[in-house]
């Protein structure tokens, strides 16, 4: 069973080496390239001010995060969630660098790469589309993926969008959420194959009547006459 986690983070700034912290983690789980609905989403109290430029990007403020848990409070749940999965990340060094900085602060955790494998979709996109813009927004335009709700960056929303981009870029299913039986989109649940019993009643065969066969033959003759080409049926 192939388990992939599409991951994105939002942060207080650009450099973990300068003490910047993670303030949001968003993850979307795919199993056999299908969404399961078992997502992970957490806002975090960073214990430092968020850069004004970062607030302009994601819109998350210190006031909003005041009552949120710290990374150390959720690290066990998060690491259990990503354990042994393939992480799909756009510009992976950025997010992995921040996560590893958080793990290093706690001292009793190894680097993220020790627990799961990592695939960088930015590297994939640059190989597939050399010389072109390969930001997440650019890839949405290239693969006709709706990102109209992305007024500001958000970790879970960006993870959902990246999941669609990844599926489109690697072939196969290109829509993250499939339509359900009522025509509603976005259930996010993996669809199971329903196998029919071997002893089920045989399907009824409805054969064309003599009149229907004659009408079909007349239609073919008219096609041949009008096109000048011999019918292959």
PDB file of C-alpha atoms in Angstrom:
ATOM      1  CA  UNK A   1       0.000   0.000   0.000  1.00  0.00           C
ATOM      2  CA  UNK A   2       1.466   3.338  -1.109  1.00  0.00           C
ATOM      3  CA  UNK A   3       0.924   6.061   1.526  1.00  0.00           C
ATOM      4  CA  UNK A   4       1.812   9.630   0.634  1.00  0.00           C
ATOM      5  CA  UNK A   5       1.451  12.786   2.718  1.00  0.00           C
ATOM      6  CA  UNK A   6       1.252  16.113   0.888  1.00  0.00           C
ATOM      7  CA  UNK A   7       2.637  18.678   3.351  1.00  0.00           C
ATOM      8  CA  UNK A   8       2.902  22.442   3.657  1.00  0.00           C
ATOM      9  CA  UNK A   9       3.820  24.835   6.472  1.00  0.00           C
ATOM     10  CA  UNK A  10       3.450  28.508   7.274  1.00  0.00           C
ATOM     11  CA  UNK A  11       6.107  30.252   9.356  1.00  0.00           C
ATOM     12  CA  UNK A  12       6.964  33.464  11.198  1.00  0.00           C
ATOM     13  CA  UNK A  13       9.654  34.299   8.631  1.00  0.00           C
ATOM     14  CA  UNK A  14      12.040  32.831   6.104  1.00  0.00           C
ATOM     15  CA  UNK A  15      15.043  31.549   8.091  1.00  0.00           C
ATOM     16  CA  UNK A  16      14.914  28.971  10.908  1.00  0.00           C
ATOM     17  CA  UNK A  17      18.569  29.860  11.601  1.00  0.00           C
ATOM     18  CA  UNK A  18      17.324  33.294  12.702  1.00  0.00           C
ATOM     19  CA  UNK A  19      14.900  31.762  15.184  1.00  0.00           C
ATOM     20  CA  UNK A  20      11.824  31.774  12.987  1.00  0.00           C
ATOM     21  CA  UNK A  21       9.229  29.143  13.828  1.00  0.00           C
ATOM     22  CA  UNK A  22       6.425  27.092  12.284  1.00  0.00           C
ATOM     23  CA  UNK A  23       2.947  28.473  12.942  1.00  0.00           C
ATOM     24  CA  UNK A  24       0.818  26.144  10.789  1.00  0.00           C
ATOM     25  CA  UNK A  25       1.145  22.596   9.454  1.00  0.00           C
ATOM     26  CA  UNK A  26      -1.245  21.204   6.853  1.00  0.00           C
ATOM     27  CA  UNK A  27      -1.161  17.635   5.495  1.00  0.00           C
ATOM     28  CA  UNK A  28      -3.311  15.671   3.058  1.00  0.00           C
ATOM     29  CA  UNK A  29      -3.085  11.870   3.046  1.00  0.00           C
ATOM     30  CA  UNK A  30      -3.151   9.909  -0.220  1.00  0.00           C
ATOM     31  CA  UNK A  31      -3.275   6.133  -0.340  1.00  0.00           C
ATOM     32  CA  UNK A  32      -2.774   4.577  -3.767  1.00  0.00           C
ATOM     33  CA  UNK A  33      -3.047   8.144  -5.160  1.00  0.00           C
ATOM     34  CA  UNK A  34      -6.501   8.687  -3.658  1.00  0.00           C
ATOM     35  CA  UNK A  35      -7.425  11.070  -0.806  1.00  0.00           C
ATOM     36  CA  UNK A  36      -8.550   9.377   2.386  1.00  0.00           C
ATOM     37  CA  UNK A  37      -9.858  12.385   4.311  1.00  0.00           C
ATOM     38  CA  UNK A  38      -7.372  11.549   7.089  1.00  0.00           C
ATOM     39  CA  UNK A  39      -5.736  14.987   7.013  1.00  0.00           C
ATOM     40  CA  UNK A  40      -3.576  16.686   9.648  1.00  0.00           C
ATOM     41  CA  UNK A  41      -3.966  20.392  10.382  1.00  0.00           C
ATOM     42  CA  UNK A  42      -2.567  22.370  13.288  1.00  0.00           C
ATOM     43  CA  UNK A  43      -1.917  26.018  14.126  1.00  0.00           C
ATOM     44  CA  UNK A  44       0.998  26.592  16.519  1.00  0.00           C
ATOM     45  CA  UNK A  45       2.028  29.220  19.066  1.00  0.00           C
ATOM     46  CA  UNK A  46       5.563  30.275  18.004  1.00  0.00           C
ATOM     47  CA  UNK A  47       6.589  32.235  21.147  1.00  0.00           C
ATOM     48  CA  UNK A  48       7.928  35.058  18.978  1.00  0.00           C
ATOM     49  CA  UNK A  49       6.638  37.851  16.781  1.00  0.00           C
ATOM     50  CA  UNK A  50       5.631  37.091  13.210  1.00  0.00           C
ATOM     51  CA  UNK A  51       7.388  39.210  10.576  1.00  0.00           C
ATOM     52  CA  UNK A  52       5.106  41.785   8.963  1.00  0.00           C
ATOM     53  CA  UNK A  53       6.021  40.444   5.524  1.00  0.00           C
ATOM     54  CA  UNK A  54       4.989  36.941   6.568  1.00  0.00           C
ATOM     55  CA  UNK A  55       1.619  38.192   7.844  1.00  0.00           C
ATOM     56  CA  UNK A  56       1.010  39.776   4.437  1.00  0.00           C
ATOM     57  CA  UNK A  57       1.590  36.367   2.826  1.00  0.00           C
ATOM     58  CA  UNK A  58      -0.519  34.120   5.071  1.00  0.00           C
ATOM     59  CA  UNK A  59      -2.622  36.509   7.163  1.00  0.00           C
ATOM     60  CA  UNK A  60      -1.911  34.685  10.451  1.00  0.00           C
ATOM     61  CA  UNK A  61      -1.338  36.972  13.447  1.00  0.00           C
ATOM     62  CA  UNK A  62       0.158  36.507  16.899  1.00  0.00           C
ATOM     63  CA  UNK A  63      -3.248  37.355  18.401  1.00  0.00           C
ATOM     64  CA  UNK A  64      -4.851  34.473  16.514  1.00  0.00           C
ATOM     65  CA  UNK A  65      -2.152  32.053  17.713  1.00  0.00           C
ATOM     66  CA  UNK A  66      -2.165  33.155  21.360  1.00  0.00           C
ATOM     67  CA  UNK A  67      -4.199  30.159  22.592  1.00  0.00           C
ATOM     68  CA  UNK A  68      -2.785  27.559  20.174  1.00  0.00           C
ATOM     69  CA  UNK A  69      -0.539  24.661  21.287  1.00  0.00           C
ATOM     70  CA  UNK A  70       3.224  24.703  20.823  1.00  0.00           C
ATOM     71  CA  UNK A  71       5.105  22.342  18.519  1.00  0.00           C
ATOM     72  CA  UNK A  72       6.262  20.274  21.491  1.00  0.00           C
ATOM     73  CA  UNK A  73       2.598  19.658  22.392  1.00  0.00           C
ATOM     74  CA  UNK A  74       1.745  18.092  19.021  1.00  0.00           C
ATOM     75  CA  UNK A  75       5.083  16.611  17.910  1.00  0.00           C
ATOM     76  CA  UNK A  76       4.173  13.038  18.872  1.00  0.00           C
ATOM     77  CA  UNK A  77       0.864  13.142  16.982  1.00  0.00           C
ATOM     78  CA  UNK A  78       2.546  14.731  13.968  1.00  0.00           C
ATOM     79  CA  UNK A  79       5.444  12.281  13.828  1.00  0.00           C
ATOM     80  CA  UNK A  80       3.106   9.308  14.271  1.00  0.00           C
ATOM     81  CA  UNK A  81       1.070  10.669  11.350  1.00  0.00           C
ATOM     82  CA  UNK A  82       4.010  11.004   8.915  1.00  0.00           C
ATOM     83  CA  UNK A  83       5.886   7.881  10.062  1.00  0.00           C
ATOM     84  CA  UNK A  84       6.985   5.706   7.096  1.00  0.00           C
ATOM     85  CA  UNK A  85       5.090   7.815   4.538  1.00  0.00           C
ATOM     86  CA  UNK A  86       6.431   9.534   1.430  1.00  0.00           C
ATOM     87  CA  UNK A  87       6.175  13.276   2.013  1.00  0.00           C
ATOM     88  CA  UNK A  88       5.262  15.339  -1.057  1.00  0.00           C
ATOM     89  CA  UNK A  89       6.454  18.941  -0.568  1.00  0.00           C
ATOM     90  CA  UNK A  90       6.916  21.910  -2.915  1.00  0.00           C
ATOM     91  CA  UNK A  91      10.368  23.396  -2.286  1.00  0.00           C
ATOM     92  CA  UNK A  92      11.041  20.732   0.329  1.00  0.00           C
ATOM     93  CA  UNK A  93      14.258  22.233   1.810  1.00  0.00           C
ATOM     94  CA  UNK A  94      12.218  25.131   3.200  1.00  0.00           C
ATOM     95  CA  UNK A  95       9.583  23.087   5.055  1.00  0.00           C
ATOM     96  CA  UNK A  96      11.964  20.275   6.032  1.00  0.00           C
ATOM     97  CA  UNK A  97      14.467  22.823   7.330  1.00  0.00           C
ATOM     98  CA  UNK A  98      11.844  24.365   9.604  1.00  0.00           C
ATOM     99  CA  UNK A  99      10.543  20.992  10.830  1.00  0.00           C
ATOM    100  CA  UNK A 100      14.073  19.779  11.568  1.00  0.00           C
ATOM    101  CA  UNK A 101      14.803  22.993  13.479  1.00  0.00           C
ATOM    102  CA  UNK A 102      11.718  22.356  15.624  1.00  0.00           C
ATOM    103  CA  UNK A 103      12.750  18.727  16.206  1.00  0.00           C
ATOM    104  CA  UNK A 104      16.290  19.786  17.100  1.00  0.00           C
ATOM    105  CA  UNK A 105      14.975  22.138  19.779  1.00  0.00           C
ATOM    106  CA  UNK A 106      13.351  19.151  21.483  1.00  0.00           C
ATOM    107  CA  UNK A 107      16.637  17.165  21.349  1.00  0.00           C
ATOM    108  CA  UNK A 108      15.108  13.675  21.599  1.00  0.00           C
ATOM    109  CA  UNK A 109      14.067  13.493  17.932  1.00  0.00           C
ATOM    110  CA  UNK A 110      16.116  12.685  14.828  1.00  0.00           C
ATOM    111  CA  UNK A 111      15.749  14.600  11.573  1.00  0.00           C
ATOM    112  CA  UNK A 112      12.524  14.224   9.595  1.00  0.00           C
ATOM    113  CA  UNK A 113      14.306  12.220   6.894  1.00  0.00           C
ATOM    114  CA  UNK A 114      14.916   9.469   9.465  1.00  0.00           C
ATOM    115  CA  UNK A 115      11.192   8.769   9.714  1.00  0.00           C
ATOM    116  CA  UNK A 116       9.951   9.142   6.138  1.00  0.00           C
ATOM    117  CA  UNK A 117      11.050   9.718   2.545  1.00  0.00           C
ATOM    118  CA  UNK A 118      10.702  13.121   0.886  1.00  0.00           C
ATOM    119  CA  UNK A 119       9.789  14.069  -2.690  1.00  0.00           C
ATOM    120  CA  UNK A 120      10.254  17.666  -3.833  1.00  0.00           C
ATOM    121  CA  UNK A 121       7.647  18.652  -6.443  1.00  0.00           C
ATOM    122  CA  UNK A 122       9.604  21.810  -7.293  1.00  0.00           C
ATOM    123  CA  UNK A 123      12.538  19.664  -8.431  1.00  0.00           C
ATOM    124  CA  UNK A 124      10.115  17.454 -10.380  1.00  0.00           C
ATOM    125  CA  UNK A 125       8.499  20.489 -12.033  1.00  0.00           C
ATOM    126  CA  UNK A 126      11.839  22.015 -13.023  1.00  0.00           C
ATOM    127  CA  UNK A 127      12.841  18.762 -14.734  1.00  0.00           C
ATOM    128  CA  UNK A 128       9.464  18.455 -16.461  1.00  0.00           C
ATOM    129  CA  UNK A 129       9.175  22.141 -17.418  1.00  0.00           C
ATOM    130  CA  UNK A 130      12.730  23.531 -17.709  1.00  0.00           C
ATOM    131  CA  UNK A 131      13.048  27.272 -18.134  1.00  0.00           C
ATOM    132  CA  UNK A 132       9.451  27.927 -17.047  1.00  0.00           C
ATOM    133  CA  UNK A 133       7.934  29.325 -13.854  1.00  0.00           C
ATOM    134  CA  UNK A 134       7.210  26.456 -11.487  1.00  0.00           C
ATOM    135  CA  UNK A 135       5.611  28.111  -8.485  1.00  0.00           C
ATOM    136  CA  UNK A 136       2.479  26.436  -7.145  1.00  0.00           C
ATOM    137  CA  UNK A 137       0.296  29.119  -8.756  1.00  0.00           C
ATOM    138  CA  UNK A 138       2.101  28.714 -12.104  1.00  0.00           C
ATOM    139  CA  UNK A 139       1.595  24.940 -12.006  1.00  0.00           C
ATOM    140  CA  UNK A 140      -2.095  25.411 -11.208  1.00  0.00           C
ATOM    141  CA  UNK A 141      -2.423  27.472 -14.370  1.00  0.00           C
ATOM    142  CA  UNK A 142      -0.444  24.956 -16.412  1.00  0.00           C
ATOM    143  CA  UNK A 143      -2.534  22.000 -15.269  1.00  0.00           C
ATOM    144  CA  UNK A 144      -5.873  23.849 -15.189  1.00  0.00           C
ATOM    145  CA  UNK A 145      -6.345  23.463 -11.435  1.00  0.00           C
ATOM    146  CA  UNK A 146      -8.649  25.920  -9.678  1.00  0.00           C
ATOM    147  CA  UNK A 147      -6.779  27.916  -7.029  1.00  0.00           C
ATOM    148  CA  UNK A 148      -9.246  30.803  -6.881  1.00  0.00           C
ATOM    149  CA  UNK A 149      -9.717  30.298  -3.124  1.00  0.00           C
ATOM    150  CA  UNK A 150      -6.009  30.952  -2.560  1.00  0.00           C
ATOM    151  CA  UNK A 151      -6.264  34.653  -1.682  1.00  0.00           C
ATOM    152  CA  UNK A 152      -3.560  34.127   0.937  1.00  0.00           C
ATOM    153  CA  UNK A 153      -1.277  31.196   1.659  1.00  0.00           C
ATOM    154  CA  UNK A 154      -2.617  28.600   4.088  1.00  0.00           C
ATOM    155  CA  UNK A 155      -0.904  25.310   4.910  1.00  0.00           C
ATOM    156  CA  UNK A 156      -3.900  22.984   4.536  1.00  0.00           C
ATOM    157  CA  UNK A 157      -5.323  24.734   1.463  1.00  0.00           C
ATOM    158  CA  UNK A 158      -1.893  24.760  -0.180  1.00  0.00           C
ATOM    159  CA  UNK A 159      -1.447  21.058   0.636  1.00  0.00           C
ATOM    160  CA  UNK A 160      -4.805  20.288  -1.007  1.00  0.00           C
ATOM    161  CA  UNK A 161      -3.842  22.287  -4.104  1.00  0.00           C
ATOM    162  CA  UNK A 162      -0.383  20.695  -4.228  1.00  0.00           C
ATOM    163  CA  UNK A 163      -1.976  17.243  -4.045  1.00  0.00           C
ATOM    164  CA  UNK A 164      -3.955  18.032  -7.206  1.00  0.00           C
ATOM    165  CA  UNK A 165      -0.866  19.441  -8.914  1.00  0.00           C
ATOM    166  CA  UNK A 166       1.195  16.376  -7.981  1.00  0.00           C
ATOM    167  CA  UNK A 167      -1.429  13.955  -9.264  1.00  0.00           C
ATOM    168  CA  UNK A 168      -1.750  15.900 -12.526  1.00  0.00           C
ATOM    169  CA  UNK A 169       2.011  16.237 -12.965  1.00  0.00           C
ATOM    170  CA  UNK A 170       2.659  12.535 -12.411  1.00  0.00           C
ATOM    171  CA  UNK A 171      -0.199  11.330 -14.605  1.00  0.00           C
ATOM    172  CA  UNK A 172      -3.353   9.455 -13.669  1.00  0.00           C
ATOM    173  CA  UNK A 173      -5.969  11.027 -11.441  1.00  0.00           C
ATOM    174  CA  UNK A 174      -5.770  14.824 -11.708  1.00  0.00           C
ATOM    175  CA  UNK A 175      -8.671  15.782  -9.435  1.00  0.00           C
ATOM    176  CA  UNK A 176      -8.204  15.441  -5.709  1.00  0.00           C
ATOM    177  CA  UNK A 177     -11.869  14.992  -4.839  1.00  0.00           C
ATOM    178  CA  UNK A 178     -14.054  12.749  -6.997  1.00  0.00           C
ATOM    179  CA  UNK A 179     -17.796  13.199  -7.487  1.00  0.00           C
ATOM    180  CA  UNK A 180     -19.973  11.005  -5.313  1.00  0.00           C
ATOM    181  CA  UNK A 181     -23.178   9.293  -6.320  1.00  0.00           C
ATOM    182  CA  UNK A 182     -25.239  12.442  -5.746  1.00  0.00           C
ATOM    183  CA  UNK A 183     -22.994  14.550  -7.958  1.00  0.00           C
ATOM    184  CA  UNK A 184     -21.514  16.366  -4.968  1.00  0.00           C
ATOM    185  CA  UNK A 185     -17.774  16.939  -5.114  1.00  0.00           C
ATOM    186  CA  UNK A 186     -15.322  16.942  -2.260  1.00  0.00           C
ATOM    187  CA  UNK A 187     -16.126  13.913  -0.119  1.00  0.00           C
ATOM    188  CA  UNK A 188     -12.415  13.129   0.105  1.00  0.00           C
ATOM    189  CA  UNK A 189     -13.057   9.474   0.919  1.00  0.00           C
ATOM    190  CA  UNK A 190     -11.182   6.699  -0.854  1.00  0.00           C
ATOM    191  CA  UNK A 191     -13.460   4.763  -3.174  1.00  0.00           C
ATOM    192  CA  UNK A 192     -13.461   0.989  -2.741  1.00  0.00           C
ATOM    193  CA  UNK A 193     -13.893  -1.495  -5.609  1.00  0.00           C
ATOM    194  CA  UNK A 194     -17.205  -3.320  -5.301  1.00  0.00           C
ATOM    195  CA  UNK A 195     -16.916  -6.819  -6.730  1.00  0.00           C
ATOM    196  CA  UNK A 196     -20.056  -8.594  -7.988  1.00  0.00           C
ATOM    197  CA  UNK A 197     -20.768 -12.171  -6.822  1.00  0.00           C
ATOM    198  CA  UNK A 198     -19.801 -14.890  -9.285  1.00  0.00           C
ATOM    199  CA  UNK A 199     -23.231 -16.561  -8.962  1.00  0.00           C
ATOM    200  CA  UNK A 200     -25.186 -13.418  -9.832  1.00  0.00           C
ATOM    201  CA  UNK A 201     -28.015 -13.804 -12.430  1.00  0.00           C
ATOM    202  CA  UNK A 202     -26.919 -13.480 -16.035  1.00  0.00           C
ATOM    203  CA  UNK A 203     -27.508 -10.111 -17.666  1.00  0.00           C
ATOM    204  CA  UNK A 204     -30.509  -9.951 -19.957  1.00  0.00           C
ATOM    205  CA  UNK A 205     -29.548  -9.689 -23.631  1.00  0.00           C
ATOM    206  CA  UNK A 206     -31.843  -7.438 -25.666  1.00  0.00           C
ATOM    207  CA  UNK A 207     -31.431  -8.109 -29.381  1.00  0.00           C
ATOM    208  CA  UNK A 208     -32.415  -5.693 -32.140  1.00  0.00           C
ATOM    209  CA  UNK A 209     -35.731  -6.440 -33.844  1.00  0.00           C
ATOM    210  CA  UNK A 210     -35.979  -7.101 -37.578  1.00  0.00           C
ATOM    211  CA  UNK A 211     -37.360  -3.594 -38.085  1.00  0.00           C
ATOM    212  CA  UNK A 212     -34.472  -2.042 -36.120  1.00  0.00           C
ATOM    213  CA  UNK A 213     -31.920  -4.028 -38.143  1.00  0.00           C
ATOM    214  CA  UNK A 214     -33.511  -2.813 -41.393  1.00  0.00           C
ATOM    215  CA  UNK A 215     -33.399   0.812 -40.148  1.00  0.00           C
ATOM    216  CA  UNK A 216     -29.748   0.393 -39.205  1.00  0.00           C
ATOM    217  CA  UNK A 217     -28.906  -1.024 -42.639  1.00  0.00           C
ATOM    218  CA  UNK A 218     -30.733   1.854 -44.338  1.00  0.00           C
ATOM    219  CA  UNK A 219     -28.757   4.333 -42.239  1.00  0.00           C
ATOM    220  CA  UNK A 220     -25.445   2.739 -43.297  1.00  0.00           C
ATOM    221  CA  UNK A 221     -26.460   2.814 -46.955  1.00  0.00           C
ATOM    222  CA  UNK A 222     -27.324   6.513 -46.678  1.00  0.00           C
ATOM    223  CA  UNK A 223     -23.921   7.209 -45.081  1.00  0.00           C
ATOM    224  CA  UNK A 224     -22.122   5.367 -47.906  1.00  0.00           C
ATOM    225  CA  UNK A 225     -24.121   7.212 -50.547  1.00  0.00           C
ATOM    226  CA  UNK A 226     -23.503  10.651 -49.065  1.00  0.00           C
ATOM    227  CA  UNK A 227     -19.823  10.140 -48.199  1.00  0.00           C
ATOM    228  CA  UNK A 228     -18.762   7.949 -51.114  1.00  0.00           C
ATOM    229  CA  UNK A 229     -16.907   5.706 -48.655  1.00  0.00           C
ATOM    230  CA  UNK A 230     -17.624   2.041 -48.028  1.00  0.00           C
ATOM    231  CA  UNK A 231     -18.965   1.496 -44.499  1.00  0.00           C
ATOM    232  CA  UNK A 232     -16.788  -0.623 -42.192  1.00  0.00           C
ATOM    233  CA  UNK A 233     -19.726  -1.751 -40.007  1.00  0.00           C
TER     234      UNK A 233
END
